CSV table of C-alpha atoms in Angstrom, one decimal:
chain,number,residue,atom,x,y,z
Y,314,MET,CA,44.3,-50.7,50.7
Y,315,VAL,CA,43.6,-47.1,50.5
Y,316,VAL,CA,40.8,-45.5,48.2
Y,317,VAL,CA,41.0,-42.8,47.2
Y,318,ARG,CA,38.0,-41.2,45.3
Y,319,HIS,CA,37.4,-37.4,43.6
Y,320,LEU,CA,34.9,-35.7,42.3
Y,321,VAL,CA,33.6,-33.4,40.0
Y,322,LEU,CA,30.0,-30.9,40.3
Y,323,ASP,CA,27.9,-30.3,36.7
Y,324,ASN,CA,25.9,-27.8,37.1
Y,325,GLU,CA,22.8,-29.4,37.7
Y,326,ALA,CA,24.7,-30.5,41.2
Y,327,ALA,CA,26.5,-27.7,41.6
Y,328,PHE,CA,22.8,-25.4,41.5
Y,329,SER,CA,21.7,-27.7,44.4
Y,330,LEU,CA,24.3,-26.9,46.8
Y,331,LEU,CA,23.1,-23.9,46.7
Y,332,SER,CA,20.2,-24.3,47.8
Y,333,THR,CA,19.7,-22.7,51.3
Y,334,ARG,CA,16.2,-25.1,52.6
Y,335,ARG,CA,16.2,-26.8,55.8
Y,336,SER,CA,16.0,-29.5,53.5
Y,337,ASP,CA,16.7,-30.5,50.4
Y,338,ALA,CA,17.2,-34.0,49.2
Y,339,LYS,CA,19.4,-33.0,45.8
Y,340,ARG,CA,21.8,-31.2,48.1
Y,341,ALA,CA,21.8,-34.3,50.5
Y,342,LYS,CA,23.1,-36.0,47.7
Y,343,VAL,CA,25.4,-34.2,47.1
Y,344,VAL,CA,26.9,-33.2,50.6
Y,345,GLU,CA,27.4,-37.2,50.3
Y,346,ALA,CA,28.8,-37.2,47.6
Y,347,ILE,CA,31.6,-34.7,48.5
Y,348,ALA,CA,31.4,-36.4,52.1
Y,349,ALA,CA,32.8,-39.6,50.7
Y,350,ALA,CA,35.5,-38.1,48.5
Y,351,ASN,CA,38.3,-37.8,50.5
Y,352,GLY,CA,40.8,-37.2,47.7
Y,353,GLN,CA,39.7,-34.1,45.5
Y,354,ARG,CA,36.5,-32.5,44.9
Y,355,SER,CA,36.0,-29.9,41.8
Y,356,VAL,CA,34.0,-27.2,39.7
Y,357,PRO,CA,35.2,-26.8,36.5
Y,358,THR,CA,34.4,-21.9,36.5
Y,359,ALA,CA,32.5,-23.2,33.4
Y,360,VAL,CA,29.7,-24.9,35.9
Y,361,ARG,CA,30.5,-22.4,38.1
Y,362,VAL,CA,29.0,-20.2,35.9
Y,363,GLU,CA,25.7,-22.0,34.5
Y,364,ALA,CA,24.2,-22.7,38.0
Y,365,GLY,CA,24.8,-19.1,38.8
Y,366,TRP,CA,27.6,-19.4,42.3
Y,367,ASP,CA,28.5,-16.1,42.7
Y,368,ARG,CA,31.2,-16.5,45.8
Y,369,THR,CA,31.0,-13.5,46.6
Y,370,ALA,CA,26.8,-13.8,46.9
Y,371,PRO,CA,25.8,-15.1,50.4
Y,372,ARG,CA,23.4,-17.5,49.4
Y,373,ALA,CA,26.6,-18.8,49.0
Y,374,ALA,CA,28.6,-19.1,52.0
Y,375,ASN,CA,27.2,-22.9,52.7
Y,376,ALA,CA,28.6,-23.8,49.5
Y,377,ASN,CA,32.1,-21.8,49.1
Y,378,ARG,CA,32.3,-23.6,53.5
Y,379,LEU,CA,32.1,-27.1,51.2
Y,380,LEU,CA,33.9,-26.3,48.7
Y,381,GLY,CA,36.2,-22.9,48.8
Y,382,ALA,CA,37.6,-21.1,46.1
Y,383,GLY,CA,41.1,-24.1,45.8
Y,384,ALA,CA,37.5,-26.4,44.5
Y,385,ASP,CA,37.5,-24.4,41.2
Y,386,ARG,CA,38.7,-26.2,38.1
Y,387,VAL,CA,39.9,-22.9,35.1
Y,388,LEU,CA,39.4,-23.1,31.8
Y,389,ASP,CA,42.6,-22.7,30.6
Y,390,SER,CA,44.5,-22.9,27.0
Y,391,GLU,CA,44.8,-26.7,27.4
Y,392,ALA,CA,41.6,-27.5,29.3
Y,393,ALA,CA,40.6,-25.2,26.7
Y,394,ASP,CA,41.4,-27.1,23.9
Y,395,ARG,CA,41.0,-31.0,24.7
Y,396,ALA,CA,36.9,-29.7,25.3
Y,397,VAL,CA,37.2,-29.3,21.9
Y,398,GLN,CA,38.2,-32.9,21.0
Y,399,LEU,CA,36.3,-33.6,22.9
Y,400,ARG,CA,33.3,-32.2,21.2
Y,401,ARG,CA,33.7,-33.7,18.0
Y,402,LEU,CA,34.0,-37.2,19.2
Y,403,VAL,CA,30.6,-37.1,21.1
Y,404,LEU,CA,28.5,-33.7,19.0
Y,405,SER,CA,25.6,-34.0,21.4
Y,406,ALA,CA,27.9,-33.0,24.7
Y,407,SER,CA,26.8,-29.3,25.8
Y,408,VAL,CA,30.3,-27.0,26.7
Y,409,VAL,CA,29.9,-27.7,30.6
Y,410,ASP,CA,29.7,-31.2,30.1
Y,411,ALA,CA,32.7,-31.0,28.4
Y,412,THR,CA,34.5,-28.6,31.3
Y,413,VAL,CA,33.8,-31.3,33.4
Y,414,VAL,CA,34.7,-34.5,32.0
Y,415,VAL,CA,38.0,-32.4,31.5
Y,416,ALA,CA,37.8,-31.8,34.8
Y,417,ALA,CA,37.5,-35.2,35.5
Y,418,GLU,CA,40.4,-36.6,33.5
Y,419,THR,CA,43.2,-33.6,35.2
Y,420,LEU,CA,42.4,-35.4,38.8
Y,421,GLY,CA,42.3,-38.7,37.8
Y,422,LYS,CA,45.9,-38.2,36.6
Y,423,ALA,CA,46.6,-38.6,40.7
Y,424,GLY,CA,45.5,-41.5,40.2
Y,425,GLY,CA,42.0,-43.0,42.3
Y,426,VAL,CA,38.4,-43.0,41.0
Y,427,VAL,CA,37.4,-40.0,40.1
Y,428,GLU,CA,33.3,-39.6,40.3
Y,429,ILE,CA,31.1,-37.0,38.4
Y,430,LEU,CA,27.9,-36.3,39.9
Y,431,THR,CA,25.8,-35.5,37.0
Y,432,SER,CA,22.2,-34.6,35.5
Y,433,ASP,CA,23.3,-35.8,32.4
Y,434,VAL,CA,24.0,-39.1,32.8
Y,435,PRO,CA,24.0,-39.8,29.1
Y,436,ASP,CA,26.6,-36.7,26.9
Y,437,VAL,CA,29.1,-37.3,29.8
Y,438,ARG,CA,29.6,-41.2,30.2
Y,439,ALA,CA,30.1,-40.6,26.0
Y,440,LEU,CA,32.4,-38.4,27.2
Y,441,ALA,CA,34.1,-40.6,29.4
Y,442,ALA,CA,35.0,-42.8,27.5
Y,443,HIS,CA,37.2,-41.4,25.9
Y,444,VAL,CA,39.2,-40.1,29.2
Y,445,THR,CA,42.5,-42.8,30.4
Y,446,ALA,CA,41.0,-41.6,34.4
Y,447,ALA,CA,38.8,-44.0,36.6
Y,448,VAL,CA,35.7,-42.3,35.8
Y,449,VAL,CA,32.2,-43.6,37.7
Y,450,VAL,CA,29.8,-40.9,36.1
Y,451,THR,CA,26.1,-40.7,38.6
Y,452,LEU,CA,23.1,-39.7,38.3
Y,453,LEU,CA,22.1,-36.7,40.5
Y,454,SER,CA,18.3,-37.6,40.9
X,302,MET,CA,27.8,-14.9,57.3
X,303,CYS,CA,28.9,-15.2,60.5
X,304,ARG,CA,32.2,-14.5,61.6
X,305,VAL,CA,33.5,-18.2,61.9
X,306,ASP,CA,31.9,-18.6,58.4
X,307,ASP,CA,34.4,-16.0,58.1
X,308,GLN,CA,37.0,-17.4,58.5
X,309,LEU,CA,37.0,-20.2,57.9
X,310,VAL,CA,36.2,-19.4,54.5
X,311,ALA,CA,39.6,-17.3,55.1
X,312,LEU,CA,41.0,-20.3,55.6
X,313,MET,CA,40.6,-22.7,53.0
X,314,ASP,CA,41.1,-19.2,50.4
X,315,ALA,CA,44.6,-18.9,52.4
X,316,LEU,CA,45.7,-22.9,51.6
X,317,SER,CA,44.5,-22.6,48.0
X,318,ALA,CA,46.9,-19.2,47.4
X,319,VAL,CA,49.2,-22.2,48.5
X,320,GLU,CA,49.1,-23.1,45.2
X,321,ARG,CA,49.4,-20.5,43.4
X,322,SER,CA,51.9,-19.1,45.3
X,323,ALA,CA,55.9,-19.4,45.0
X,324,GLU,CA,55.6,-17.0,47.6
X,325,VAL,CA,57.6,-17.8,51.8
X,326,ARG,CA,58.1,-16.1,54.4
X,327,ALA,CA,60.6,-16.7,57.2
X,328,THR,CA,59.0,-17.2,60.2
X,329,SER,CA,61.3,-17.9,63.8
X,330,VAL,CA,58.9,-21.7,65.1
X,331,ARG,CA,60.0,-23.0,68.5
X,332,ILE,CA,60.2,-27.2,67.6
X,333,PRO,CA,60.8,-29.4,71.0
X,334,GLU,CA,64.4,-30.6,70.4
X,335,GLY,CA,63.2,-34.3,69.9
X,336,LEU,CA,61.1,-33.3,66.5
X,337,HIS,CA,63.2,-31.1,65.1
X,338,ARG,CA,65.9,-34.1,65.1
X,339,ALA,CA,63.6,-36.8,63.7
X,340,VAL,CA,62.5,-34.8,61.0
X,341,LEU,CA,66.2,-34.1,59.8
X,342,LEU,CA,66.3,-37.9,60.0
X,343,ALA,CA,63.4,-39.0,58.5
X,344,THR,CA,64.8,-36.0,55.0
X,345,GLU,CA,68.0,-37.8,55.3
X,346,LEU,CA,65.7,-41.4,55.0
X,347,GLY,CA,63.9,-39.4,51.9
X,348,MET,CA,61.1,-38.3,54.0
X,349,ASP,CA,60.9,-35.7,51.6
X,350,GLU,CA,64.1,-33.2,50.4
X,351,SER,CA,64.4,-30.7,53.0
X,352,PHE,CA,63.2,-29.6,56.2
X,353,THR,CA,61.4,-27.0,55.5
X,354,ALA,CA,59.6,-28.8,53.0
X,355,ALA,CA,58.7,-31.7,55.6
X,356,THR,CA,57.2,-29.4,57.7
X,357,SER,CA,55.3,-27.4,55.7
X,358,ARG,CA,54.2,-30.5,54.5
X,359,ALA,CA,53.2,-31.2,57.7
X,360,LEU,CA,51.6,-28.5,58.1
X,361,GLU,CA,49.1,-28.3,54.6
X,362,ASP,CA,48.5,-32.1,55.4
X,363,ARG,CA,46.8,-31.0,58.7
X,364,LEU,CA,45.2,-27.7,58.0
X,365,ARG,CA,44.1,-29.3,54.9
X,366,THR,CA,42.8,-32.4,57.7
X,367,PHE,CA,41.0,-29.6,59.7
X,368,VAL,CA,39.4,-27.5,57.2
X,369,ARG,CA,37.3,-31.1,55.2
X,370,ARG,CA,36.7,-31.9,59.4
X,371,ARG,CA,35.6,-28.8,59.9
X,372,ALA,CA,33.5,-27.7,56.6
X,373,LEU,CA,31.9,-31.0,57.0
X,374,ALA,CA,30.7,-30.6,60.5
X,375,GLU,CA,29.4,-26.7,60.4
X,376,HIS,CA,27.4,-28.2,57.3
X,377,PHE,CA,25.2,-30.9,59.0
X,378,ALA,CA,25.0,-28.6,62.2
X,379,ALA,CA,23.1,-26.2,59.9
X,380,PHE,CA,21.4,-28.5,57.6
X,381,PRO,CA,20.4,-31.8,60.3
X,382,THR,CA,18.6,-33.8,57.1
X,383,ASP,CA,22.1,-33.0,54.8
X,384,LEU,CA,23.1,-36.0,57.7
X,385,PRO,CA,24.3,-39.0,55.3
X,386,THR,CA,24.5,-42.9,57.1
X,387,LEU,CA,27.7,-44.0,58.0
X,388,ALA,CA,27.1,-46.6,55.2
X,389,ALA,CA,26.2,-44.7,52.8
X,390,VAL,CA,29.4,-42.5,53.2
X,391,CYS,CA,31.6,-45.8,52.7
X,392,HIS,CA,29.1,-47.6,49.9
X,393,ARG,CA,30.0,-44.1,48.0
X,394,ARG,CA,33.4,-44.8,47.8
X,395,VAL,CA,34.0,-47.8,47.3
X,396,ARG,CA,32.3,-47.8,44.5
X,397,GLY,CA,34.9,-48.2,41.1
X,398,SER,CA,37.2,-48.6,43.0
X,399,GLY,CA,37.7,-52.2,43.5
X,400,HIS,CA,38.0,-52.6,47.3
X,401,ALA,CA,36.3,-55.5,48.9
X,402,GLY,CA,33.8,-53.0,50.3
X,403,GLU,CA,32.1,-53.0,46.5
X,404,SER,CA,31.3,-56.7,46.1
X,405,HIS,CA,30.5,-57.5,49.9
X,406,PRO,CA,28.3,-55.0,51.1
X,407,ASP,CA,26.7,-56.9,53.0
X,408,LEU,CA,29.9,-55.9,55.4
X,409,VAL,CA,29.7,-52.7,54.8
X,410,ASP,CA,26.7,-52.1,56.3
X,411,GLU,CA,27.3,-54.4,59.2
X,412,ALA,CA,30.9,-52.6,59.7
X,413,ALA,CA,29.1,-49.5,59.1
X,414,ALA,CA,27.7,-50.0,62.6
X,415,TRP,CA,29.6,-51.2,64.2
X,416,VAL,CA,31.7,-48.2,63.7
X,417,GLU,CA,29.2,-45.7,63.8
X,418,GLN,CA,28.0,-47.5,67.2
X,419,ARG,CA,31.4,-46.7,68.8
X,420,ARG,CA,31.9,-43.7,67.5
X,421,PRO,CA,29.2,-41.5,67.6
X,422,GLU,CA,29.9,-38.5,67.1
X,423,TRP,CA,31.6,-38.9,63.5
X,424,ALA,CA,29.8,-36.9,62.3
X,425,VAL,CA,29.3,-33.6,64.7
X,426,THR,CA,32.6,-33.1,64.0
X,427,GLY,CA,32.9,-34.0,60.6
X,428,ALA,CA,35.9,-37.3,60.8
X,429,VAL,CA,34.0,-38.1,58.4
X,430,ASP,CA,36.7,-39.8,56.5
X,431,GLU,CA,38.6,-41.3,59.6
X,432,ALA,CA,35.3,-43.3,59.6
X,433,VAL,CA,35.1,-44.5,56.1
X,434,ASP,CA,38.6,-45.9,56.8
X,435,GLU,CA,38.2,-47.6,60.0
X,436,VAL,CA,35.1,-49.4,58.8
X,437,LEU,CA,36.5,-50.2,55.2
X,438,GLY,CA,40.4,-51.2,57.2
X,439,HIS,CA,37.3,-53.7,58.9
X,440,VAL,CA,35.7,-55.0,55.2
X,441,GLU,CA,38.8,-56.5,53.9
X,442,LEU,CA,39.7,-57.7,57.3
X,443,LEU,CA,36.3,-59.9,57.6
X,444,ALA,CA,35.6,-60.7,53.5
X,445,SER,CA,39.7,-62.7,53.6
X,446,ARG,CA,37.9,-64.3,56.9
X,447,ALA,CA,35.2,-64.9,54.8
X,448,ALA,CA,37.1,-66.3,51.5
X,449,GLN,CA,39.8,-68.2,53.7
X,450,ALA,CA,37.0,-69.9,55.2
X,451,ARG,CA,35.0,-70.7,52.1
X,452,PRO,CA,35.4,-75.1,51.8
X,453,ARG,CA,37.6,-75.1,48.9
X,454,SER,CA,36.4,-77.3,46.2
X,455,ALA,CA,37.1,-80.5,45.6
């Protein structure tokens, strides 16, 4: 059985990946998730803004190496419409959370499991309940 | 950022440009006659729609694998404390997938320990996917044997 696992990072996971400390437990968890994700790995651009991930900044070098520009998921017109629809269903969800789940839904169309690594499990899980992709929501703690 | 990092990021950017642009470049590449014939035959059998598509996809797949391995290897070299165990990566890979490893975590641990002994370089080379696939293949076999060995209920 071929197992395909995709990954979407929320802002807490993206921020952790930016850490340049010699040892960082949260960053290690994100890296483990990246290692496990043999499918597509995605960072919504709204997540990058929230996390302060500027790809042109020297401090982003390590994060860029693991998740290059090809991982960016742009919030285009279609994605924005879908994010609005989801937020109407989960009123407490943030814009960033909605873009994360929209990204997961898009990746899930290719099949496989999509892991969302997030610090906001309740809202993300509530949003993910309204998409048809096989989503696993993991707490980054 | 060191020069190798610059090159790796440039390579990643070049690959992401493949998805965004249909621009092509004509190039003369000499390939072994046998390989040329093999690709032609494979496209006739339906592997890909054309010789160009077959060679482009093969090249792109190989590059993406290389980039992933290199990125992970360089990260683990720079941040050794971020190195996960092979078992941890395998458990994570199968979570939510329905793979036998989900219901047999003990077999995942056993197979991962065995593969890690045989492939101690898996992290150094970034060959995570190859190592995980090997572990999960063994787990499927072990789980299948365990299921066959279970006594049938009367």
